[in-house]
mmCIF file of C-alpha atoms and ligand atoms in Angstrom:
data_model
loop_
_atom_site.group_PDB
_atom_site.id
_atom_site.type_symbol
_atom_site.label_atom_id
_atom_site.label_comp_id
_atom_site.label_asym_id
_atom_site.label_seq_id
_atom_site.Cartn_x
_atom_site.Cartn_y
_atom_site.Cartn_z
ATOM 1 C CA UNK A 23 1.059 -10.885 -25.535
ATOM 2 C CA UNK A 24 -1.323 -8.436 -23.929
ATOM 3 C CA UNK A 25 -5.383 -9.300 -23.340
ATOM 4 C CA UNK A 26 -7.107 -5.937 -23.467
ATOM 5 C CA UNK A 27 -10.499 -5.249 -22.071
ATOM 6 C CA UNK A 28 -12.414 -1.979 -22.877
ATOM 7 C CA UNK A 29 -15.713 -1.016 -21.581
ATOM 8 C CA UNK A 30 -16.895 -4.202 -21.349
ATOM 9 C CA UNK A 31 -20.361 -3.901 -19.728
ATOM 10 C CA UNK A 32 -23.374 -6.491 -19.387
ATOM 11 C CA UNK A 33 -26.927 -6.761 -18.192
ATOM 12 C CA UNK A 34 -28.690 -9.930 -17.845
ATOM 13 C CA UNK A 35 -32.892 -10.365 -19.149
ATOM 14 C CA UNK A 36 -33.425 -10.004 -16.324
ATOM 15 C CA UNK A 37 -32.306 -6.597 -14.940
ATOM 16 C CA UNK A 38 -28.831 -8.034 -13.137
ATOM 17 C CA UNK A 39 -26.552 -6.051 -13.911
ATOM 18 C CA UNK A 40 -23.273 -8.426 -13.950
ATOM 19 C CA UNK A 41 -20.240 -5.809 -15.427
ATOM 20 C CA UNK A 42 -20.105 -2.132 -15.614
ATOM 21 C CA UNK A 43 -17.788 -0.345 -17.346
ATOM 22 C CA UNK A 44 -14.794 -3.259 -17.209
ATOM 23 C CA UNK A 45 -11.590 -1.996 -17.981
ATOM 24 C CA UNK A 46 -8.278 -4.781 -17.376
ATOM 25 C CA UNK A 47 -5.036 -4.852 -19.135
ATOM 26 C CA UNK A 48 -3.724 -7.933 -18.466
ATOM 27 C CA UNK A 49 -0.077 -9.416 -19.247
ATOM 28 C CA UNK A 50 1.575 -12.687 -20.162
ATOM 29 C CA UNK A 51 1.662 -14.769 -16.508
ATOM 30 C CA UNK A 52 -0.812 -15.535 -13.568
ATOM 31 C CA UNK A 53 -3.359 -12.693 -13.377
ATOM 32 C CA UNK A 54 -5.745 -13.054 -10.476
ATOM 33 C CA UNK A 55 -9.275 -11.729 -10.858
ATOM 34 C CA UNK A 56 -10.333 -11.210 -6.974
ATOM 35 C CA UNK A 57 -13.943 -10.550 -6.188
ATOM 36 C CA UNK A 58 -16.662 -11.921 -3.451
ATOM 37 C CA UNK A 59 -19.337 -13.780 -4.915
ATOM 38 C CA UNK A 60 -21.732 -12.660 -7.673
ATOM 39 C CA UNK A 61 -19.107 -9.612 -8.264
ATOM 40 C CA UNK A 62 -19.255 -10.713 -11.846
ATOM 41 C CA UNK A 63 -15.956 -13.019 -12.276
ATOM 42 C CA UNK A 64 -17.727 -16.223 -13.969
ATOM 43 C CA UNK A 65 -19.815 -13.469 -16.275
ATOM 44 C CA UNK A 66 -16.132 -11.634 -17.180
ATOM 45 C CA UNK A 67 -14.220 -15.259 -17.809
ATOM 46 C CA UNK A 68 -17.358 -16.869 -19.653
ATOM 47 C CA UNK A 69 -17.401 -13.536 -21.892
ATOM 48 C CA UNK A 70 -13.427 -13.668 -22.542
ATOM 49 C CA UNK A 71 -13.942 -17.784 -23.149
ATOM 50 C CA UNK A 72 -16.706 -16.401 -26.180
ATOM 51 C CA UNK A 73 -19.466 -18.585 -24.539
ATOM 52 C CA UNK A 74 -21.335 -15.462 -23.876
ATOM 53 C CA UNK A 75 -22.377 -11.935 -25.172
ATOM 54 C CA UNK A 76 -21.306 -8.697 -23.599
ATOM 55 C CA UNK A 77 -23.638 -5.692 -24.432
ATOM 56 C CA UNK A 78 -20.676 -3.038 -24.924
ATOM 57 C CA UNK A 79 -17.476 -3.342 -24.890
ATOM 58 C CA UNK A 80 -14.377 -5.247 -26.854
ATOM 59 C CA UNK A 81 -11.645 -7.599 -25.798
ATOM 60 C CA UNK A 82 -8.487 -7.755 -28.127
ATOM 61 C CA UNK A 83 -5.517 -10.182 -27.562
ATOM 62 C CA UNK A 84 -2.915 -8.454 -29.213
ATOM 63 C CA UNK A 85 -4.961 -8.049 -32.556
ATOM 64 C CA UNK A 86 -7.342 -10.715 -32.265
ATOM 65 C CA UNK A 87 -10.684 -9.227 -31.815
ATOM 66 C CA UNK A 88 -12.268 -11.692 -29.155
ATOM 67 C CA UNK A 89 -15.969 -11.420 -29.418
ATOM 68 C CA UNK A 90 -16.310 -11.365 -33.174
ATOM 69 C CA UNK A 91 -13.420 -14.191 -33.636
ATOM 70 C CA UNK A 92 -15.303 -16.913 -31.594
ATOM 71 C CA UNK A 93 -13.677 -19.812 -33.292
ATOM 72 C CA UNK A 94 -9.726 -18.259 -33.480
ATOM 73 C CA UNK A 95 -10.055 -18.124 -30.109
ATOM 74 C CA UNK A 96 -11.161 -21.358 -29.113
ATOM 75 C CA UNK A 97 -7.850 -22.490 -30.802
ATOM 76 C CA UNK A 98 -5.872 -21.106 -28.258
ATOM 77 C CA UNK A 99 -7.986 -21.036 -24.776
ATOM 78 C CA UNK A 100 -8.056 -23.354 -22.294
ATOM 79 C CA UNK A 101 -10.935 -23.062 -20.263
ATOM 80 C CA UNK A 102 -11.828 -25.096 -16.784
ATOM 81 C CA UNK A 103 -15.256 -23.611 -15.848
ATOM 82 C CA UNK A 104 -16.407 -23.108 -12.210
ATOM 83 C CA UNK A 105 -18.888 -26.110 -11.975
ATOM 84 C CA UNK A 106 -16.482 -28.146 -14.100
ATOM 85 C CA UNK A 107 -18.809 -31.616 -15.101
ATOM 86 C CA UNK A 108 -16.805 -34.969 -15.981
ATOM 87 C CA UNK A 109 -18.441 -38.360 -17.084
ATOM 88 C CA UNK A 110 -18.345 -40.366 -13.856
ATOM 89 C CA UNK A 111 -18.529 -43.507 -16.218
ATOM 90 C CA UNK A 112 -15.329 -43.411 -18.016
ATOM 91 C CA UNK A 113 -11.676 -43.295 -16.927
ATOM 92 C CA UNK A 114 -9.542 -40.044 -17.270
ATOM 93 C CA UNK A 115 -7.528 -41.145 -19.899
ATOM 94 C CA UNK A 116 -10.302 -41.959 -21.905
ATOM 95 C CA UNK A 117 -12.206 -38.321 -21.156
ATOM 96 C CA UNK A 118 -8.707 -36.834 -21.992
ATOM 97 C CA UNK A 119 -7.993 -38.465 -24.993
ATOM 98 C CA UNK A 120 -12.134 -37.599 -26.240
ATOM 99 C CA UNK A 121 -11.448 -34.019 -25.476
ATOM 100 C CA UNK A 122 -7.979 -33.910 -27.014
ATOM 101 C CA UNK A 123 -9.845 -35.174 -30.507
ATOM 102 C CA UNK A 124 -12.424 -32.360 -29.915
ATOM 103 C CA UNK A 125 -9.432 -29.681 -29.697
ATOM 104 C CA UNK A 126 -8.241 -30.881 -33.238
ATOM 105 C CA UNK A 127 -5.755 -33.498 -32.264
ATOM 106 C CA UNK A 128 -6.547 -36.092 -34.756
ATOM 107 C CA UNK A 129 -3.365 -38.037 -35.197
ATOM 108 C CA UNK A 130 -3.577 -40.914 -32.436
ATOM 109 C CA UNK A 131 0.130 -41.909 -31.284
ATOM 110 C CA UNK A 132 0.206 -38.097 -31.035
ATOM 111 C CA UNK A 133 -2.754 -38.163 -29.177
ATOM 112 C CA UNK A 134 -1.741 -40.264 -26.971
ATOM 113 C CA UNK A 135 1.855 -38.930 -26.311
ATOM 114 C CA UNK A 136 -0.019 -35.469 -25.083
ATOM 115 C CA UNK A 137 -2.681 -37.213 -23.147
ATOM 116 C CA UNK A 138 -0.183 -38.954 -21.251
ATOM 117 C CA UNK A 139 1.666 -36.327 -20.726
ATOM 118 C CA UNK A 140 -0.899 -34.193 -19.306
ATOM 119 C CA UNK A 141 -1.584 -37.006 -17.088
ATOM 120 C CA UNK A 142 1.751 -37.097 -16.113
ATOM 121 C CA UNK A 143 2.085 -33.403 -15.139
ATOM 122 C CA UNK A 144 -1.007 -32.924 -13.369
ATOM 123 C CA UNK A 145 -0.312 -36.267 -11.049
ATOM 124 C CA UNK A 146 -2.901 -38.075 -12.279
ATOM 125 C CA UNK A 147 -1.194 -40.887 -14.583
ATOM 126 C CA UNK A 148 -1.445 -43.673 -11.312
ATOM 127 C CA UNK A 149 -5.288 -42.990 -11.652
ATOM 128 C CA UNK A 150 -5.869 -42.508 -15.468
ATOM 129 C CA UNK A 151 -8.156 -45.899 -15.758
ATOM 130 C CA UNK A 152 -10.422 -44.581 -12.523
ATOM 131 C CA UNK A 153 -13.540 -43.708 -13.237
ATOM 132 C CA UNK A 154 -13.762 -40.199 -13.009
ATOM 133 C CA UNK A 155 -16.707 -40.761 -10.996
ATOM 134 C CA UNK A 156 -14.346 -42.103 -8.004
ATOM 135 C CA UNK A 157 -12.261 -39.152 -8.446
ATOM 136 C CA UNK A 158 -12.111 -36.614 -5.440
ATOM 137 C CA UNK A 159 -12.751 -33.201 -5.854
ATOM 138 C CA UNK A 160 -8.986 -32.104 -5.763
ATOM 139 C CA UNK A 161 -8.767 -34.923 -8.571
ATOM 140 C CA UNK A 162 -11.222 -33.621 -10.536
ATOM 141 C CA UNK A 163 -9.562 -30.353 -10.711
ATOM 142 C CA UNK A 164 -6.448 -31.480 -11.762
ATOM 143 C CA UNK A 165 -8.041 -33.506 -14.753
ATOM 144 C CA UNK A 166 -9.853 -30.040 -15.166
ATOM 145 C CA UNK A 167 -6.470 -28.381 -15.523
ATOM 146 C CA UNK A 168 -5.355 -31.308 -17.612
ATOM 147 C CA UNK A 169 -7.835 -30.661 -20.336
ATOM 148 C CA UNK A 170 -7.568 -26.701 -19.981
ATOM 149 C CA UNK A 171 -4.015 -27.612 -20.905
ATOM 150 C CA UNK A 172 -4.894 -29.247 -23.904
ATOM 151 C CA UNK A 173 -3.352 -27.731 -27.757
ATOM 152 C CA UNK A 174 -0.920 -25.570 -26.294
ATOM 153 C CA UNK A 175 -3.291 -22.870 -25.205
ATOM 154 C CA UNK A 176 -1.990 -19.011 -25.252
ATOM 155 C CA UNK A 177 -4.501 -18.322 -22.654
ATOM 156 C CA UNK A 178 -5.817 -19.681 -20.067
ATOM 157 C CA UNK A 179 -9.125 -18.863 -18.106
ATOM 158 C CA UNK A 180 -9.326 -21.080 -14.741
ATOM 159 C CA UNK A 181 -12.683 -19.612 -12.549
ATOM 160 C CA UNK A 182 -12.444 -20.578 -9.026
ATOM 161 C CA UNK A 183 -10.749 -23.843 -9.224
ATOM 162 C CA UNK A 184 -9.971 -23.848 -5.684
ATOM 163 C CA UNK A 185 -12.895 -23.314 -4.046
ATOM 164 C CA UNK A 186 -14.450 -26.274 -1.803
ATOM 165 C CA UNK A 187 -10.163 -28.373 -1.627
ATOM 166 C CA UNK A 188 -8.654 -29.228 1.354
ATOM 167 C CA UNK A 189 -5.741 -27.396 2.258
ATOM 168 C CA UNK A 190 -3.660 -30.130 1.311
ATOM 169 C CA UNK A 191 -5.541 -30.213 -2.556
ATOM 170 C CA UNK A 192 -5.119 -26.412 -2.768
ATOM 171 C CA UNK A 193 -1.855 -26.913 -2.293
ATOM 172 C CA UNK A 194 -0.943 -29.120 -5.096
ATOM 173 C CA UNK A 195 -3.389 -27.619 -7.340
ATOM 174 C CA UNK A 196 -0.926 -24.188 -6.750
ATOM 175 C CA UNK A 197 1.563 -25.704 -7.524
ATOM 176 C CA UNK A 198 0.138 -27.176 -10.513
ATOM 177 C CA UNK A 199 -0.770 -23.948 -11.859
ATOM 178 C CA UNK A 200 2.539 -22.503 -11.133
ATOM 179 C CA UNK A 201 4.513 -24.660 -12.792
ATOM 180 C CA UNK A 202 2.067 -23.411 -16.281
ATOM 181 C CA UNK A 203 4.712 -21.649 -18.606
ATOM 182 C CA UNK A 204 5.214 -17.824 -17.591
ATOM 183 C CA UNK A 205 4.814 -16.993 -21.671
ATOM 184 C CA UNK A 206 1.169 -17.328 -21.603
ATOM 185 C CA UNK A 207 -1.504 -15.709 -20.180
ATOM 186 C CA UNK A 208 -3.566 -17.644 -17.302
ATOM 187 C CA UNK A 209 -6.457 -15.711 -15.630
ATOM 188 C CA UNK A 210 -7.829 -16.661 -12.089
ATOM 189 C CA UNK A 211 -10.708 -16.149 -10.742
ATOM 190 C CA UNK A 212 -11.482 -16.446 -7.078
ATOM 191 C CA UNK A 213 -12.836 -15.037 -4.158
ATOM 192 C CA UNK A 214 -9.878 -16.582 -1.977
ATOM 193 C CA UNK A 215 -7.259 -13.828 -1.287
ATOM 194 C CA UNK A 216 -4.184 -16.995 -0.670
ATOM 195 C CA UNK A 217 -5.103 -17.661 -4.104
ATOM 196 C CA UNK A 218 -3.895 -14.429 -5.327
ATOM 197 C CA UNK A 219 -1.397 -13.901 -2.482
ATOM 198 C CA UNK A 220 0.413 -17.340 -3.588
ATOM 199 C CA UNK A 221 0.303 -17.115 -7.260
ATOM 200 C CA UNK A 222 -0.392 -13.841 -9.006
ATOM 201 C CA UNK A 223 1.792 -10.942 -10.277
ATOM 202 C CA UNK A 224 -1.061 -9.039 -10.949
ATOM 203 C CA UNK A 225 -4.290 -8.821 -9.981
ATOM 204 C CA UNK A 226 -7.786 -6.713 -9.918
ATOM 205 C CA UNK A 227 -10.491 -6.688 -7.595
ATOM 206 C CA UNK A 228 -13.675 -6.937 -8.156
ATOM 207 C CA UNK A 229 -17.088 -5.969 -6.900
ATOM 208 C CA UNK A 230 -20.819 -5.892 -8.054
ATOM 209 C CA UNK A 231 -19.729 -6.157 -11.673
ATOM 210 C CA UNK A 232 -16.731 -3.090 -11.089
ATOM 211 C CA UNK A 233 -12.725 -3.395 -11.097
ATOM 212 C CA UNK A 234 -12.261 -1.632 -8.321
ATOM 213 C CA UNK A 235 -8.229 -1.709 -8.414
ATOM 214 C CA UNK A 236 -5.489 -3.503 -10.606
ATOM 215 C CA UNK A 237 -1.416 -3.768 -9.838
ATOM 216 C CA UNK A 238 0.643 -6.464 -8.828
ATOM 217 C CA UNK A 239 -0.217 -7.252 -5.229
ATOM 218 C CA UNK A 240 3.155 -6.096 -3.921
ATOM 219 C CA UNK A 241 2.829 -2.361 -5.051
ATOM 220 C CA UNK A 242 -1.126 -2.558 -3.443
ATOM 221 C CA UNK A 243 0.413 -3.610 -0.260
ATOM 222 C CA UNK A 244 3.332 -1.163 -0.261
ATOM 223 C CA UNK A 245 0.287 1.675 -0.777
ATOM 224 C CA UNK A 246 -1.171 0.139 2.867
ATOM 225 C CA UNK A 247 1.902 0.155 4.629
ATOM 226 C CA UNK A 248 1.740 2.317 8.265
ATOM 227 C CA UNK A 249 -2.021 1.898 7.856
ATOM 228 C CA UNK A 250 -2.769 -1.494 9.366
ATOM 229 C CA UNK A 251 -3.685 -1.348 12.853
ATOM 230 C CA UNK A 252 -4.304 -4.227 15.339
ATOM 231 C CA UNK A 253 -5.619 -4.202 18.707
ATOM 232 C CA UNK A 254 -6.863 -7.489 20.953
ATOM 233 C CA UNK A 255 -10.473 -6.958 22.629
ATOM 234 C CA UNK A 256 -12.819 -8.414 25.432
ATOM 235 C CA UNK A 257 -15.504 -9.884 22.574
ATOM 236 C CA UNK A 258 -18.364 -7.792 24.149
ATOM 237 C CA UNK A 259 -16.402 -4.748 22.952
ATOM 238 C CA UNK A 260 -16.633 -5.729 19.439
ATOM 239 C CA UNK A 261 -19.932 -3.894 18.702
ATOM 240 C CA UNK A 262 -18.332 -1.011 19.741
ATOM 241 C CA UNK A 263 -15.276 -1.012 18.172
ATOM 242 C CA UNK A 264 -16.852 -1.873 14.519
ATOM 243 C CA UNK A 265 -18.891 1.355 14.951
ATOM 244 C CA UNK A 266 -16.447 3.642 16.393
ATOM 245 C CA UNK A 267 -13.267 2.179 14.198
ATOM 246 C CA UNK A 268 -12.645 1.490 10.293
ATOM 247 C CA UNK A 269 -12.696 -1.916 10.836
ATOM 248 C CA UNK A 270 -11.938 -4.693 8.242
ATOM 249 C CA UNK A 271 -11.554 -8.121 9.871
ATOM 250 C CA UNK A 272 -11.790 -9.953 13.066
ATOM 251 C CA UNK A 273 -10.642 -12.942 13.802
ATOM 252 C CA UNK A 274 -10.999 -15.076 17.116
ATOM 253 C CA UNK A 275 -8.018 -15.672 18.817
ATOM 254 C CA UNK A 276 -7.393 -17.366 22.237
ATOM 255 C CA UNK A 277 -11.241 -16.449 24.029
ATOM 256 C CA UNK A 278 -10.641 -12.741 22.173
ATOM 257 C CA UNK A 279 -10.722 -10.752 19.404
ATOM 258 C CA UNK A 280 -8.447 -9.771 17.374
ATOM 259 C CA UNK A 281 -9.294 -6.443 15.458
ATOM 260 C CA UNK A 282 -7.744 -5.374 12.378
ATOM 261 C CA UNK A 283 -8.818 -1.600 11.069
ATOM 262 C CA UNK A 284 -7.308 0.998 8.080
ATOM 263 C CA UNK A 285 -6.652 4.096 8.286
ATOM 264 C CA UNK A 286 -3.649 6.871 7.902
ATOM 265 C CA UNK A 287 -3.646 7.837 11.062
ATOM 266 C CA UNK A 288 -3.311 5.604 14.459
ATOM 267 C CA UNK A 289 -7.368 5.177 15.105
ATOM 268 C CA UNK A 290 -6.701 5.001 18.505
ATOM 269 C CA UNK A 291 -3.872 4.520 21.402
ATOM 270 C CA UNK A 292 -4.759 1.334 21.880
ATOM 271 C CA UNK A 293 -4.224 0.053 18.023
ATOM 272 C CA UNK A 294 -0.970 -1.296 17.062
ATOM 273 C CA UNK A 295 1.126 -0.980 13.644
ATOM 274 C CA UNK A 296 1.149 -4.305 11.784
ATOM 275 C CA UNK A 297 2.259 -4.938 8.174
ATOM 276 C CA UNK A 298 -0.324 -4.591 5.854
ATOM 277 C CA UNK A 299 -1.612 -8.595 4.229
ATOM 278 C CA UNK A 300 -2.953 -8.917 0.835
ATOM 279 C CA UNK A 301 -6.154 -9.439 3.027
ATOM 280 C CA UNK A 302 -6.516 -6.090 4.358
ATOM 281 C CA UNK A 303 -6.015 -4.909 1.059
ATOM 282 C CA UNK A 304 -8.901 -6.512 0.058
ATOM 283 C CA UNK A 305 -11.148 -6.220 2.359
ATOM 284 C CA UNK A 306 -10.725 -2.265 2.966
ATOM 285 C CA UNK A 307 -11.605 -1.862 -0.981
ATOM 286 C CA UNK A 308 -14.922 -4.654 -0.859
ATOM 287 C CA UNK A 309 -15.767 -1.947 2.751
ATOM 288 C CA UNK A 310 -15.245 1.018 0.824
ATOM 289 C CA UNK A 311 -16.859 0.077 -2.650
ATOM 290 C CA UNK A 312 -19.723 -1.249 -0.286
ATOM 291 C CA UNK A 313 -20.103 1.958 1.720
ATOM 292 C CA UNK A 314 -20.032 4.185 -1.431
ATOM 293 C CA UNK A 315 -23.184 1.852 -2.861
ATOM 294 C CA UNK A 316 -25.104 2.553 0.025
ATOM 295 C CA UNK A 317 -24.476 6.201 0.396
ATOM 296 C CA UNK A 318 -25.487 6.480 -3.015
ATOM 297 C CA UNK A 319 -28.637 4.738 -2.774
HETATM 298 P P1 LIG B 425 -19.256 -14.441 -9.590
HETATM 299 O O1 LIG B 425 -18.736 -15.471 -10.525
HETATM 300 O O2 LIG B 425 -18.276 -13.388 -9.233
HETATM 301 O O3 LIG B 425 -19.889 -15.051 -8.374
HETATM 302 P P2 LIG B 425 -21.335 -14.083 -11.596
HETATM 303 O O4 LIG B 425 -20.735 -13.581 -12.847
HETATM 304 O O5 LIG B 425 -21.690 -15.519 -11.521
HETATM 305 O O6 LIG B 425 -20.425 -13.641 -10.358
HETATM 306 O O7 LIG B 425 -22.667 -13.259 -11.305
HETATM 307 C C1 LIG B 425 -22.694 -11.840 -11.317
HETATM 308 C C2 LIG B 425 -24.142 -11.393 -11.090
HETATM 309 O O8 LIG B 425 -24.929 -11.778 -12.217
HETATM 310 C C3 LIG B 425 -24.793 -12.026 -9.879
HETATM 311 O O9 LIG B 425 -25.668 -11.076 -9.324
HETATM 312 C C4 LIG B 425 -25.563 -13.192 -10.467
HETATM 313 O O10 LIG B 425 -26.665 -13.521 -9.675
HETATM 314 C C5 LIG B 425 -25.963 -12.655 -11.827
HETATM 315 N N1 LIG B 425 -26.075 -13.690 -12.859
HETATM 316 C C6 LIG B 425 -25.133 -14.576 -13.246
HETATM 317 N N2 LIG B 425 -25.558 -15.333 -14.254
HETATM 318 C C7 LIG B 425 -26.832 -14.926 -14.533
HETATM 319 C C8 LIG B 425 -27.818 -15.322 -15.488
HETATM 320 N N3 LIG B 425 -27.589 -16.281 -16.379
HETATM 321 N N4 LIG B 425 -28.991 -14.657 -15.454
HETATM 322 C C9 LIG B 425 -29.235 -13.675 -14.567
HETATM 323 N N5 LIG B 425 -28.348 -13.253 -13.656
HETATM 324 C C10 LIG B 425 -27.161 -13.869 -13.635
HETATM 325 MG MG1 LIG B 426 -18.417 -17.455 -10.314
#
């Protein structure tokens, strides 16, 4: 199964202009849209969910023509939206089992077989009479998957389902998502690069409504390897070194800072070789799409 995205381009009333020119080719498994926010990732997943118009552009999955087969497709998506909205007055299992109707399950011991299933998988069976209302925000998530889950999708659209969990939430709601069968495709969107880094085999990143670069993230590191550089500064040097050096991050580190730069060649004696993190990868294309912009203004 293969989504394929052509020329995909929108423009908002009001002048915004959210996608330019998308092109993605995107394969069964965990496919991790990367992008800082308003790059255009909730625009890209709400126009692949058919909630929303593009102004150019087509999106096939293998022959199914996306944006003209609105209701074929809602068959076989499973969508958890970034601001995701429960009922805080009724229980999980009872949200579950409403949606489950909605996605065409009519038959009720079946019904409830899948619901509790779902419940089951996404840990939330202990809780499924709480009130949704009293669920936490890792919770929620989880009952978001749980529903996204819902009919056997063939693809699933997930936009940033991670942002604002504790590390320990984050963690289970990875895991969650990997266990998701590897014969369908499930698209992530998020502007946190551990997201990617943990889960994806393939990924694009994105910024002010471009793909800036697709590939599985191993064969985008290999491409930065020898070019990571590290050095350790006095923090009134810092100034300095983000004129004088390609800079990408800093990080504090023991009263200093720690500065991380790209280039081919060592940018100065005092820079060290370090191996190259998803991170840097990402960064030094958001820097360069950035800088291009601004010449070009
Ligand atoms: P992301 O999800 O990556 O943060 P969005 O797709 O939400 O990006 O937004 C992309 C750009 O489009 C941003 O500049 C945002 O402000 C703008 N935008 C999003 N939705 C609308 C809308 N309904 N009307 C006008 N502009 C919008
Ligand atoms: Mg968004």
């Amino acid at each position: 199964m293969k989504l394929i995205i052509q020329n995909l381009s929108k423009t908002y009333p009001n002048g915004t202009q959210a996608l330019t020119n998308v092109n993605l080719e995107i394969s069964t498994g965990m496919f991790g849209l990367l992008g800082p926010n308003g790059a255009g990732k909730s625009t890209l997943m709400r126009t692949i969910s058919t909630l929303q118009d593009a102004d150019s552009g087509s999106i096939f999955l293998d022959d199914l023509d996306v944006l003209n087969n609105e209701k074929e497709v809602r068959k076989i998506l499973g969508y958890l939206p970034q601001s995701f909205g429960v009922y805080p007055r009724i229980s999980a299992e009872e949200l579950l089992d409403h949606f489950a109707t909605l996605k065409g399950i009519h038959n009720k011991s079946e019904r409830k077989e899948i619901v509790e299933a779902l419940l089951q998988q996404t840990n939330l069976y202990a809780d499924r009479k709480k009130k949704l209302g009293k669920f936490s925000g890792g919770m929620k998530q989880r009952f978001g998957i749980a529903q996204a889950l819902l009919g056997n999708p063939k693809l699933i659209i997930v936009d940033e389902p991670t942002a604002g969990l504790d590390p320990a939430e984050r963690r289970r709601f990875h895991n969650l998502l990997s266990e998701i069968g590897e014969n369908i495709i499930v698209i992530l969107s998020t502007h946190i690069v551990e997201d990617v880094s943990d889960l994806c085999q393939n990924m694009a990143i994105i910024n002010k409504g471009e793909v800036l670069v697709t590939g599985a993230p191993f064969d985008l590191l290999k491409e930065f390897d020898g070019k990571v550089w590290e050095t350790t500064i006095e923090k009134d040097l810092l100034d300095k070194h983000q004129e004088k050096y390609p800079v990408v991050s800093t990080r504090h580190f023991a009263g200093k800072i720690v500065v991380r730069a790209v280039s081919d060649l060592v940018p100065d004696a005092h820079f060290q070789s370090v191996s190259p993190t998803l991170e840097d990868v990402y960064f030094s294309y958001i820097i360069k799409n950035e800088k291009q912009k601004a010449e070009a203004v």
